[in-house]
Amino acid sequence: MGGAFNELIDTVIKNDYCIGCGTCASLDNSPVSMELDKDGKYKPLINNELLTNDMKINVLSVCPFSGNSKNETEIAKELFSQNDDTKYDKYLGYYTENYAGYVKTGEFREVGGSGGMGNWIASQLLNHNLVDAIIHVKSNTSNENQLFDYQISYSQDDLSNGAKSKYYPIELSQVLQLVKKNEGKYALIGIPCYIKSIRLLAEQDEEIKARIKFFIGLVCGHLKSDLFAKSIGWQLGINPEDLTSIDFRKKMTGRGANDYGVEVTGEYNSEKIVLSSPSKDLYTTNWGHGLFKYNACEYCDDVMAETADVTVGDAWLPEYLNDSMGTNIVVVRNPIIKNIIDEHKNDIHIQKISSKKIYQSQASGFRHRRHGLAYRLYLKDYNSEWRPEKRVKPNNKMSLKRKRIYEMRMSLSHESFNAFRVAEGEQNFGAFINYMNPIIKEYNRMMVPSFMKRALGRIKREILCLVKK
């Protein structure tokens, strides 16, 4: 098995396509441990002395970015295409029904990052005895240097402690080893590539297949390194080493659903302090800039967690943005989940929406992960560099401006790590801003619509107003 690990190093890790899921480290007799690198991203650390031929599963076959495994469409087709009412969409994958909605009962919506539907579905799986426990991300109380990690919750009270999105690096190896040691039925909540890796693992590991019964997927823009959390705390006055907790999605009454806040806790002058700010007022929180992004995310084409039984995300649609409490989009693939929703409509506010609406709610993410990915793949092939095999085909047929935008986004992500190290060296977050400002200003100038595009948009709005009248 040493050859497979060497190939893993030479292709995925060495070329910076590792997403840090930790599946390779969870395999029986694995010589891998997961550790944060200098950029605050999880990477496999391989102990050559522990390399053995006793491993039954090839690590490349369960790595979501190795190019040696099935793609999302192939996995999902085997899982969901046999259902009579299943439909297929090139952006959503297979699905039976799409919804927009939120939870009316309990505190799911109040404590959740959006409409509370993800945790509510997980709680219903518990209540219906379909699972014994939920595998999800919670605050890490055992390691002060790692704010969040995967844990197992056995009750609704425990589950509520893991509500809200965590834009933070996590890995699965330790929790998967717990699952293998403890019989039971589990549901796992995760981002698309993590769910894909466990689906691949389940095809070869009977214990994982028998125990992880449901997968709840999260719509994903990209995964952040831990420098993202540290940068937020630093901007608000907490040094990176003194940050102890962060709430990335603090709801703000009277503001739009997409105008949420962030709250950090840490130490200042040996005292505990809690600080908050609207997210949009902070320098590193513009999602389009992609600061502190894993490079692997630039080569992912799955926005909607297509291999999950159900996918939950934010309803970034005009008709829902005015509600500060938040609304979810929900893409259902498993009929059991659909039955749960149908049976509990008194507990939730739910309405069916089209696949087109789902696309519109995440349009910018789809453009970057499909249209933009095509150009990034072209650049890799043009330079004869290795890259993962993707469903999207390489393409160079787009405007020079669009190409430059995609190139600048890669630069923004890459340089953000360099800028943070400069700021650490000077012990001043202002150094980060000084480093990044020229790059961000150039990118923002490119993103301003042309005069013609603005004029056509204004004419379109005026025509729509006339039609409505």
Short mmCIF file of C-alpha atoms in Angstrom, two decimals:
data_model
loop_
_atom_site.label_atom_id
_atom_site.label_comp_id
_atom_site.label_asym_id
_atom_site.label_seq_id
_atom_site.Cartn_x
_atom_site.Cartn_y
_atom_site.Cartn_z
CA MET A 1 0.00 0.00 0.00
CA GLY A 2 3.04 2.26 0.22
CA GLY A 3 2.82 2.90 -3.51
CA ALA A 4 -0.73 4.24 -3.19
CA PHE A 5 0.31 6.66 -0.46
CA ASN A 6 3.28 7.80 -2.53
CA GLU A 7 0.88 8.43 -5.40
CA LEU A 8 -1.42 10.32 -3.03
CA ILE A 9 1.49 12.55 -2.05
CA ASP A 10 2.71 13.06 -5.60
CA THR A 11 -0.70 13.93 -7.02
CA VAL A 12 -3.21 15.21 -4.49
CA ILE A 13 -1.12 16.54 -1.60
CA LYS A 14 1.97 17.72 -3.42
CA ASN A 15 -0.14 19.58 -5.98
CA ASP A 16 -2.31 21.13 -3.21
CA TYR A 17 -5.58 19.43 -4.15
CA CYS A 18 -6.15 17.92 -0.71
CA ILE A 19 -9.34 19.14 0.97
CA GLY A 20 -8.28 17.68 4.33
CA CYS A 21 -11.35 15.45 4.76
CA GLY A 22 -9.33 12.84 6.68
CA THR A 23 -10.97 9.82 5.06
CA CYS A 24 -7.56 8.39 4.17
CA ALA A 25 -6.54 8.67 7.84
CA SER A 26 -9.65 6.77 8.98
CA LEU A 27 -8.80 3.59 7.06
CA ASP A 28 -7.79 0.50 9.03
CA ASN A 29 -4.01 0.38 9.57
CA SER A 30 -3.63 3.81 8.03
CA PRO A 31 -0.20 5.44 8.56
CA VAL A 32 -1.79 8.88 8.26
CA SER A 33 -2.63 11.49 10.88
CA MET A 34 -4.34 14.78 10.12
CA GLU A 35 -2.64 18.02 11.16
CA LEU A 36 -3.08 21.70 10.43
CA ASP A 37 -0.35 23.09 8.17
CA LYS A 38 1.20 26.57 8.32
CA ASP A 39 -1.77 27.97 6.37
CA GLY A 40 -4.31 26.60 8.85
CA LYS A 41 -5.52 23.83 6.50
CA TYR A 42 -5.81 20.15 7.38
CA LYS A 43 -3.35 17.94 5.51
CA PRO A 44 -2.39 14.25 5.89
CA LEU A 45 0.90 13.64 7.68
CA ILE A 46 2.24 10.27 6.54
CA ASN A 47 4.48 8.19 8.81
CA ASN A 48 6.61 6.14 6.40
CA GLU A 49 7.58 3.75 9.18
CA LEU A 50 3.92 2.70 9.49
CA LEU A 51 3.39 2.01 5.78
CA THR A 52 2.00 -1.50 5.40
CA ASN A 53 0.48 -3.82 2.83
CA ASP A 54 -2.25 -4.83 5.30
CA MET A 55 -4.61 -2.06 4.18
CA LYS A 56 -7.58 -3.41 2.25
CA ILE A 57 -8.76 -0.11 0.78
CA ASN A 58 -6.77 1.92 -1.71
CA VAL A 59 -6.53 5.49 -0.39
CA LEU A 60 -6.92 7.00 -3.85
CA SER A 61 -10.29 5.28 -4.30
CA VAL A 62 -11.81 7.25 -1.38
CA CYS A 63 -10.09 10.59 -2.00
CA PRO A 64 -12.58 13.05 -3.54
CA PHE A 65 -9.86 14.83 -5.54
CA SER A 66 -7.62 11.95 -6.61
CA GLY A 67 -9.19 11.38 -10.02
CA ASN A 68 -9.21 7.64 -9.20
CA SER A 69 -12.80 7.46 -8.01
CA LYS A 70 -16.35 7.81 -9.29
CA ASN A 71 -17.68 11.30 -9.84
CA GLU A 72 -20.73 12.76 -8.10
CA THR A 73 -23.14 11.96 -10.94
CA GLU A 74 -22.10 8.31 -11.03
CA ILE A 75 -22.43 7.94 -7.26
CA ALA A 76 -25.80 9.72 -7.11
CA LYS A 77 -27.21 7.76 -10.05
CA GLU A 78 -26.65 4.49 -8.20
CA LEU A 79 -28.20 5.94 -5.03
CA PHE A 80 -31.23 7.86 -6.27
CA SER A 81 -32.11 7.23 -9.93
CA GLN A 82 -34.25 4.16 -9.14
CA ASN A 83 -36.93 6.21 -7.36
CA ASP A 84 -40.02 6.63 -9.55
CA ASP A 85 -40.37 10.40 -9.03
CA THR A 86 -36.67 11.24 -9.37
CA LYS A 87 -35.68 13.98 -11.80
CA TYR A 88 -32.24 15.15 -12.93
CA ASP A 89 -30.81 18.64 -13.27
CA LYS A 90 -27.27 19.39 -14.41
CA TYR A 91 -26.74 21.76 -11.48
CA LEU A 92 -28.71 20.05 -8.71
CA GLY A 93 -28.06 16.45 -9.70
CA TYR A 94 -30.83 13.95 -8.94
CA TYR A 95 -33.77 15.17 -6.85
CA THR A 96 -37.39 14.36 -6.04
CA GLU A 97 -38.56 17.78 -4.79
CA ASN A 98 -37.22 21.26 -4.07
CA TYR A 99 -38.45 23.56 -1.31
CA ALA A 100 -37.94 26.91 0.32
CA GLY A 101 -38.90 27.21 3.96
CA TYR A 102 -38.11 27.45 7.64
CA VAL A 103 -39.00 25.79 10.94
CA LYS A 104 -41.89 27.28 12.93
CA THR A 105 -41.64 25.18 16.10
CA GLY A 106 -38.91 25.09 18.72
CA GLU A 107 -35.71 27.11 18.50
CA PHE A 108 -34.35 25.60 15.28
CA ARG A 109 -34.71 28.81 13.31
CA GLU A 110 -33.65 31.07 16.13
CA VAL A 111 -30.40 29.27 16.88
CA GLY A 112 -29.70 28.23 13.29
CA GLY A 113 -27.77 30.19 10.73
CA SER A 114 -30.78 30.40 8.42
CA GLY A 115 -34.20 28.74 8.51
CA GLY A 116 -33.18 25.88 10.80
CA MET A 117 -34.16 23.14 8.35
CA GLY A 118 -30.88 21.20 8.50
CA ASN A 119 -30.96 20.55 12.23
CA TRP A 120 -34.72 20.02 12.15
CA ILE A 121 -34.35 17.22 9.58
CA ALA A 122 -31.58 15.69 11.70
CA SER A 123 -33.78 15.87 14.80
CA GLN A 124 -36.65 14.16 12.95
CA LEU A 125 -34.34 11.31 11.99
CA LEU A 126 -33.66 10.93 15.73
CA ASN A 127 -37.32 11.27 16.73
CA HIS A 128 -38.42 8.66 14.19
CA ASN A 129 -35.71 6.25 15.40
CA LEU A 130 -34.23 6.19 11.93
CA VAL A 131 -30.85 6.95 13.49
CA ASP A 132 -29.35 6.78 16.95
CA ALA A 133 -27.01 9.74 16.60
CA ILE A 134 -25.94 12.65 14.39
CA ILE A 135 -22.35 13.22 13.24
CA HIS A 136 -21.84 16.96 12.88
CA VAL A 137 -19.51 19.88 13.65
CA LYS A 138 -19.58 21.45 17.12
CA SER A 139 -17.40 23.68 19.26
CA ASN A 140 -14.24 21.87 20.33
CA THR A 141 -13.93 21.90 24.11
CA SER A 142 -10.96 19.53 24.32
CA ASN A 143 -8.43 21.44 22.19
CA GLU A 144 -8.08 25.19 22.68
CA ASN A 145 -6.14 25.50 19.42
CA GLN A 146 -8.95 23.99 17.35
CA LEU A 147 -12.25 25.87 17.60
CA PHE A 148 -14.48 23.22 15.95
CA ASP A 149 -14.41 19.50 15.21
CA TYR A 150 -16.69 16.64 14.23
CA GLN A 151 -18.59 15.15 17.18
CA ILE A 152 -21.51 12.79 17.75
CA SER A 153 -24.81 13.97 19.25
CA TYR A 154 -27.36 11.53 20.66
CA SER A 155 -30.17 13.93 21.60
CA GLN A 156 -31.91 17.01 20.26
CA ASP A 157 -30.34 19.14 23.01
CA ASP A 158 -26.86 18.00 21.99
CA LEU A 159 -27.77 18.56 18.36
CA SER A 160 -28.75 22.18 18.93
CA ASN A 161 -25.23 22.95 20.14
CA GLY A 162 -24.00 22.27 16.63
CA ALA A 163 -26.39 24.61 14.81
CA LYS A 164 -25.16 27.22 12.32
CA SER A 165 -22.51 27.12 9.63
CA LYS A 166 -18.86 26.92 10.63
CA TYR A 167 -16.52 28.39 8.05
CA TYR A 168 -13.62 26.49 9.51
CA PRO A 169 -11.35 23.51 8.70
CA ILE A 170 -12.50 20.17 10.07
CA GLU A 171 -11.63 16.53 9.35
CA LEU A 172 -13.41 13.19 9.69
CA SER A 173 -10.81 10.60 10.68
CA GLN A 174 -11.37 10.55 14.45
CA VAL A 175 -15.16 10.55 14.29
CA LEU A 176 -15.18 7.80 11.64
CA GLN A 177 -13.00 5.66 13.89
CA LEU A 178 -15.56 6.22 16.68
CA VAL A 179 -18.34 5.08 14.37
CA LYS A 180 -16.43 1.91 13.53
CA LYS A 181 -15.95 1.16 17.24
CA ASN A 182 -19.56 1.87 18.25
CA GLU A 183 -22.51 0.07 16.71
CA GLY A 184 -25.57 2.10 15.82
CA LYS A 185 -27.27 4.04 13.07
CA TYR A 186 -25.89 7.47 12.24
CA ALA A 187 -26.65 10.48 10.06
CA LEU A 188 -23.81 12.71 8.91
CA ILE A 189 -24.02 16.44 8.15
CA GLY A 190 -21.31 17.73 5.86
CA ILE A 191 -20.10 19.68 2.86
CA PRO A 192 -20.25 18.11 -0.63
CA CYS A 193 -16.72 16.72 -0.97
CA TYR A 194 -16.77 15.22 2.53
CA ILE A 195 -20.02 13.40 1.84
CA LYS A 196 -18.64 12.17 -1.48
CA SER A 197 -15.58 10.74 0.28
CA ILE A 198 -17.72 8.84 2.81
CA ARG A 199 -19.99 7.52 0.05
CA LEU A 200 -16.85 6.19 -1.67
CA LEU A 201 -15.64 4.71 1.61
CA ALA A 202 -19.01 3.05 2.24
CA GLU A 203 -18.73 1.17 -1.05
CA GLN A 204 -15.69 -0.67 0.35
CA ASP A 205 -16.20 -0.59 4.13
CA GLU A 206 -19.19 -2.65 5.27
CA GLU A 207 -19.24 -1.16 8.78
CA ILE A 208 -19.43 2.42 7.47
CA LYS A 209 -22.10 1.42 4.95
CA ALA A 210 -24.19 -0.33 7.60
CA ARG A 211 -23.91 2.43 10.22
CA ILE A 212 -24.06 5.76 8.38
CA LYS A 213 -27.63 5.62 7.10
CA PHE A 214 -28.31 9.22 6.06
CA PHE A 215 -26.32 12.14 4.69
CA ILE A 216 -27.46 15.76 5.11
CA GLY A 217 -25.54 17.97 2.71
CA LEU A 218 -24.75 21.66 3.02
CA VAL A 219 -24.63 24.01 0.04
CA CYS A 220 -20.99 25.00 -0.21
CA GLY A 221 -19.20 28.04 -1.60
CA HIS A 222 -15.76 26.92 -0.44
CA LEU A 223 -13.93 25.75 2.68
CA LYS A 224 -11.90 28.22 4.72
CA SER A 225 -8.63 27.74 6.56
CA ASP A 226 -8.53 28.63 10.26
CA LEU A 227 -6.85 31.92 9.30
CA PHE A 228 -10.30 33.16 8.26
CA ALA A 229 -11.60 32.93 11.84
CA LYS A 230 -8.37 34.37 13.21
CA SER A 231 -8.52 37.29 10.77
CA ILE A 232 -12.03 38.17 11.95
CA GLY A 233 -11.02 38.11 15.60
CA TRP A 234 -7.89 40.13 14.85
CA GLN A 235 -9.88 42.84 13.08
CA LEU A 236 -12.14 43.14 16.12
CA GLY A 237 -9.22 43.38 18.55
CA ILE A 238 -8.42 39.78 19.54
CA ASN A 239 -4.98 38.49 18.61
CA PRO A 240 -4.97 35.20 16.65
CA GLU A 241 -3.57 33.16 19.53
CA ASP A 242 -6.20 34.56 21.94
CA LEU A 243 -9.35 33.71 19.96
CA THR A 244 -11.44 31.13 21.84
CA SER A 245 -14.77 31.00 19.94
CA ILE A 246 -16.58 32.50 16.98
CA ASP A 247 -20.16 32.69 15.72
CA PHE A 248 -19.95 33.19 11.96
CA ARG A 249 -23.72 33.70 11.51
CA LYS A 250 -25.12 35.95 14.23
CA LYS A 251 -28.59 37.09 13.21
CA MET A 252 -29.22 40.83 13.34
CA THR A 253 -32.80 41.97 13.91
CA GLY A 254 -34.10 44.46 11.37
CA ARG A 255 -31.52 43.57 8.71
CA GLY A 256 -31.79 41.39 5.63
CA ALA A 257 -31.13 37.67 5.88
CA ASN A 258 -27.85 38.11 4.01
CA ASP A 259 -26.80 41.00 6.26
CA TYR A 260 -25.78 38.92 9.27
CA GLY A 261 -23.17 39.58 11.92
CA VAL A 262 -20.20 37.79 13.42
CA GLU A 263 -19.34 37.47 17.12
CA VAL A 264 -15.97 36.51 18.60
CA THR A 265 -14.85 35.62 22.10
CA GLY A 266 -11.29 35.77 23.35
CA GLU A 267 -8.84 37.25 25.79
CA TYR A 268 -7.58 40.80 25.95
CA ASN A 269 -5.27 41.92 28.76
CA SER A 270 -6.00 38.63 30.56
CA GLU A 271 -9.76 39.28 30.52
CA LYS A 272 -12.48 37.53 28.53
CA ILE A 273 -14.14 39.79 25.96
CA VAL A 274 -16.99 39.33 23.49
CA LEU A 275 -17.05 41.49 20.37
CA SER A 276 -19.33 41.60 17.35
CA SER A 277 -19.77 43.37 14.03
CA PRO A 278 -21.87 43.21 10.88
CA SER A 279 -20.00 40.74 8.70
CA LYS A 280 -19.99 43.04 5.68
CA ASP A 281 -18.07 45.69 7.65
CA LEU A 282 -15.03 43.42 8.03
CA TYR A 283 -12.15 43.30 5.58
CA THR A 284 -11.86 39.53 5.02
CA THR A 285 -15.51 38.45 4.89
CA ASN A 286 -16.39 39.24 1.27
CA TRP A 287 -17.16 35.72 0.04
CA GLY A 288 -16.43 36.65 -3.56
CA HIS A 289 -12.84 37.50 -2.70
CA GLY A 290 -12.28 33.91 -1.53
CA LEU A 291 -9.63 34.78 1.04
CA PHE A 292 -8.09 31.79 2.89
CA LYS A 293 -9.75 29.34 0.51
CA TYR A 294 -8.52 25.76 0.08
CA ASN A 295 -7.02 25.35 -3.39
CA ALA A 296 -9.01 22.13 -3.81
CA CYS A 297 -12.20 24.20 -3.80
CA GLU A 298 -11.14 25.77 -7.10
CA TYR A 299 -11.43 22.30 -8.66
CA CYS A 300 -14.78 21.20 -7.25
CA ASP A 301 -17.93 21.18 -9.41
CA ASP A 302 -20.42 20.11 -6.73
CA VAL A 303 -22.22 23.06 -5.13
CA MET A 304 -25.33 21.17 -4.02
CA ALA A 305 -23.89 18.08 -2.27
CA GLU A 306 -25.32 15.88 -5.01
CA THR A 307 -24.54 12.62 -3.20
CA ALA A 308 -26.48 13.60 -0.05
CA ASP A 309 -29.99 12.36 0.78
CA VAL A 310 -31.04 15.98 1.26
CA THR A 311 -29.22 19.28 0.79
CA VAL A 312 -29.89 22.44 2.79
CA GLY A 313 -28.65 25.96 2.08
CA ASP A 314 -29.52 29.64 2.24
CA ALA A 315 -32.38 30.95 0.12
CA TRP A 316 -30.50 33.88 -1.38
CA LEU A 317 -33.54 35.00 -3.36
CA PRO A 318 -35.12 38.49 -3.35
CA GLU A 319 -38.44 37.26 -1.98
CA TYR A 320 -36.78 35.87 1.17
CA LEU A 321 -33.99 38.33 1.93
CA ASN A 322 -36.07 40.81 3.95
CA ASP A 323 -36.68 38.27 6.71
CA SER A 324 -33.71 38.55 9.07
CA MET A 325 -34.50 35.16 10.62
CA GLY A 326 -33.54 33.40 7.39
CA THR A 327 -35.03 30.90 4.95
CA ASN A 328 -33.60 27.67 3.59
CA ILE A 329 -33.61 26.02 0.22
CA VAL A 330 -34.03 22.25 0.52
CA VAL A 331 -33.24 19.74 -2.23
CA VAL A 332 -34.66 16.29 -1.39
CA ARG A 333 -33.38 13.07 -2.97
CA ASN A 334 -34.34 10.38 -0.47
CA PRO A 335 -38.10 9.55 -0.28
CA ILE A 336 -37.80 8.98 3.48
CA ILE A 337 -36.79 12.63 3.93
CA LYS A 338 -39.64 13.75 1.66
CA ASN A 339 -42.12 11.75 3.76
CA ILE A 340 -40.83 13.42 6.93
CA ILE A 341 -41.40 16.85 5.40
CA ASP A 342 -44.87 15.88 4.16
CA GLU A 343 -45.87 14.49 7.58
CA HIS A 344 -44.74 17.52 9.59
CA LYS A 345 -45.96 20.47 7.55
CA ASN A 346 -47.58 21.96 10.65
CA ASP A 347 -44.12 22.36 12.17
CA ILE A 348 -42.54 24.07 9.19
CA HIS A 349 -43.35 26.77 6.67
CA ILE A 350 -42.54 25.13 3.35
CA GLN A 351 -43.31 25.72 -0.32
CA LYS A 352 -42.24 23.90 -3.44
CA ILE A 353 -39.92 25.80 -5.76
CA SER A 354 -38.42 25.01 -9.14
CA SER A 355 -34.91 23.80 -9.89
CA LYS A 356 -34.45 27.14 -11.67
CA LYS A 357 -35.11 28.95 -8.38
CA ILE A 358 -32.59 26.74 -6.60
CA TYR A 359 -30.03 27.67 -9.25
CA GLN A 360 -30.82 31.37 -8.89
CA SER A 361 -30.32 31.18 -5.12
CA GLN A 362 -26.71 30.05 -5.68
CA ALA A 363 -26.07 31.49 -9.13
CA SER A 364 -22.69 33.07 -8.40
CA GLY A 365 -21.41 29.83 -6.87
CA PHE A 366 -22.50 27.82 -9.90
CA ARG A 367 -20.84 30.28 -12.29
CA HIS A 368 -17.55 30.07 -10.43
CA ARG A 369 -17.65 26.28 -10.00
CA ARG A 370 -18.72 25.46 -13.56
CA HIS A 371 -17.87 28.33 -15.95
CA GLY A 372 -14.83 29.40 -13.94
CA LEU A 373 -13.70 25.81 -13.38
CA ALA A 374 -13.68 25.21 -17.14
CA TYR A 375 -11.11 27.98 -17.53
CA ARG A 376 -9.03 26.84 -14.57
CA LEU A 377 -8.90 23.33 -16.05
CA TYR A 378 -7.86 24.81 -19.39
CA LEU A 379 -4.98 26.66 -17.72
CA LYS A 380 -3.78 23.46 -16.03
CA ASP A 381 -3.90 21.51 -19.28
CA TYR A 382 -2.23 24.32 -21.21
CA ASN A 383 0.66 24.28 -18.74
CA SER A 384 0.78 20.44 -18.75
CA GLU A 385 0.08 20.33 -15.00
CA TRP A 386 -1.74 17.54 -13.18
CA ARG A 387 -5.27 18.24 -12.01
CA PRO A 388 -8.26 16.11 -10.92
CA GLU A 389 -10.61 14.71 -13.54
CA LYS A 390 -13.86 16.68 -13.39
CA ARG A 391 -17.30 16.55 -14.99
CA VAL A 392 -16.72 20.05 -16.38
CA LYS A 393 -14.68 20.14 -19.58
CA PRO A 394 -11.76 22.58 -20.08
CA ASN A 395 -12.82 25.70 -21.97
CA ASN A 396 -11.04 28.86 -23.09
CA LYS A 397 -13.95 30.42 -24.94
CA MET A 398 -14.88 33.40 -22.80
CA SER A 399 -14.14 37.11 -22.67
CA LEU A 400 -10.71 38.36 -21.68
CA LYS A 401 -12.34 40.20 -18.78
CA ARG A 402 -13.93 37.02 -17.48
CA LYS A 403 -10.64 35.14 -17.73
CA ARG A 404 -8.92 37.89 -15.81
CA ILE A 405 -11.59 37.77 -13.08
CA TYR A 406 -11.04 34.03 -12.58
CA GLU A 407 -7.26 34.52 -12.54
CA MET A 408 -7.58 37.31 -9.99
CA ARG A 409 -9.74 35.15 -7.70
CA MET A 410 -7.00 32.53 -7.59
CA SER A 411 -4.49 35.25 -6.82
CA LEU A 412 -6.64 36.70 -4.04
CA SER A 413 -6.85 33.34 -2.31
CA HIS A 414 -3.17 32.52 -2.74
CA GLU A 415 -1.90 35.92 -1.62
CA SER A 416 -4.17 36.06 1.44
CA PHE A 417 -2.02 33.38 3.10
CA ASN A 418 1.17 35.29 2.30
CA ALA A 419 -0.37 38.50 3.58
CA PHE A 420 -1.37 36.90 6.88
CA ARG A 421 2.17 35.70 7.50
CA VAL A 422 3.45 39.22 6.81
CA ALA A 423 0.93 40.60 9.31
CA GLU A 424 1.95 38.00 11.90
CA GLY A 425 5.58 39.00 11.45
CA GLU A 426 4.73 42.66 12.05
CA GLN A 427 2.11 41.80 14.71
CA ASN A 428 -0.26 44.20 13.01
CA PHE A 429 -3.39 43.35 11.01
CA GLY A 430 -2.92 46.59 9.13
CA ALA A 431 -0.02 44.94 7.33
CA PHE A 432 -2.48 42.39 5.93
CA ILE A 433 -4.66 45.20 4.59
CA ASN A 434 -1.68 47.03 3.07
CA TYR A 435 -0.57 43.83 1.34
CA MET A 436 -4.01 42.89 -0.03
CA ASN A 437 -5.39 46.35 -0.90
CA PRO A 438 -3.81 46.68 -4.37
CA ILE A 439 -5.00 43.19 -5.39
CA ILE A 440 -8.53 43.68 -4.03
CA LYS A 441 -8.88 47.12 -5.61
CA GLU A 442 -7.84 45.76 -9.01
CA TYR A 443 -10.32 42.90 -8.66
CA ASN A 444 -13.15 45.22 -7.58
CA ARG A 445 -12.54 47.45 -10.60
CA MET A 446 -12.93 44.46 -12.89
CA MET A 447 -16.19 43.47 -11.22
CA VAL A 448 -17.86 46.85 -11.93
CA PRO A 449 -20.37 46.33 -14.78
CA SER A 450 -19.69 48.19 -18.00
CA PHE A 451 -21.70 51.29 -18.89
CA MET A 452 -23.61 49.32 -21.56
CA LYS A 453 -24.47 46.53 -19.14
CA ARG A 454 -25.70 49.01 -16.53
CA ALA A 455 -27.80 50.83 -19.16
CA LEU A 456 -29.39 47.59 -20.39
CA GLY A 457 -30.13 46.57 -16.81
CA ARG A 458 -31.86 49.89 -16.15
CA ILE A 459 -33.96 49.54 -19.32
CA LYS A 460 -34.91 45.98 -18.32
CA ARG A 461 -36.04 47.16 -14.87
CA GLU A 462 -38.12 49.98 -16.38
CA ILE A 463 -39.81 47.56 -18.79
CA LEU A 464 -40.62 45.17 -15.91
CA CYS A 465 -42.16 48.05 -13.95
CA LEU A 466 -44.34 48.96 -16.91
CA VAL A 467 -45.43 45.35 -17.36
CA LYS A 468 -46.39 45.10 -13.67
CA LYS A 469 -48.42 48.33 -13.92
#
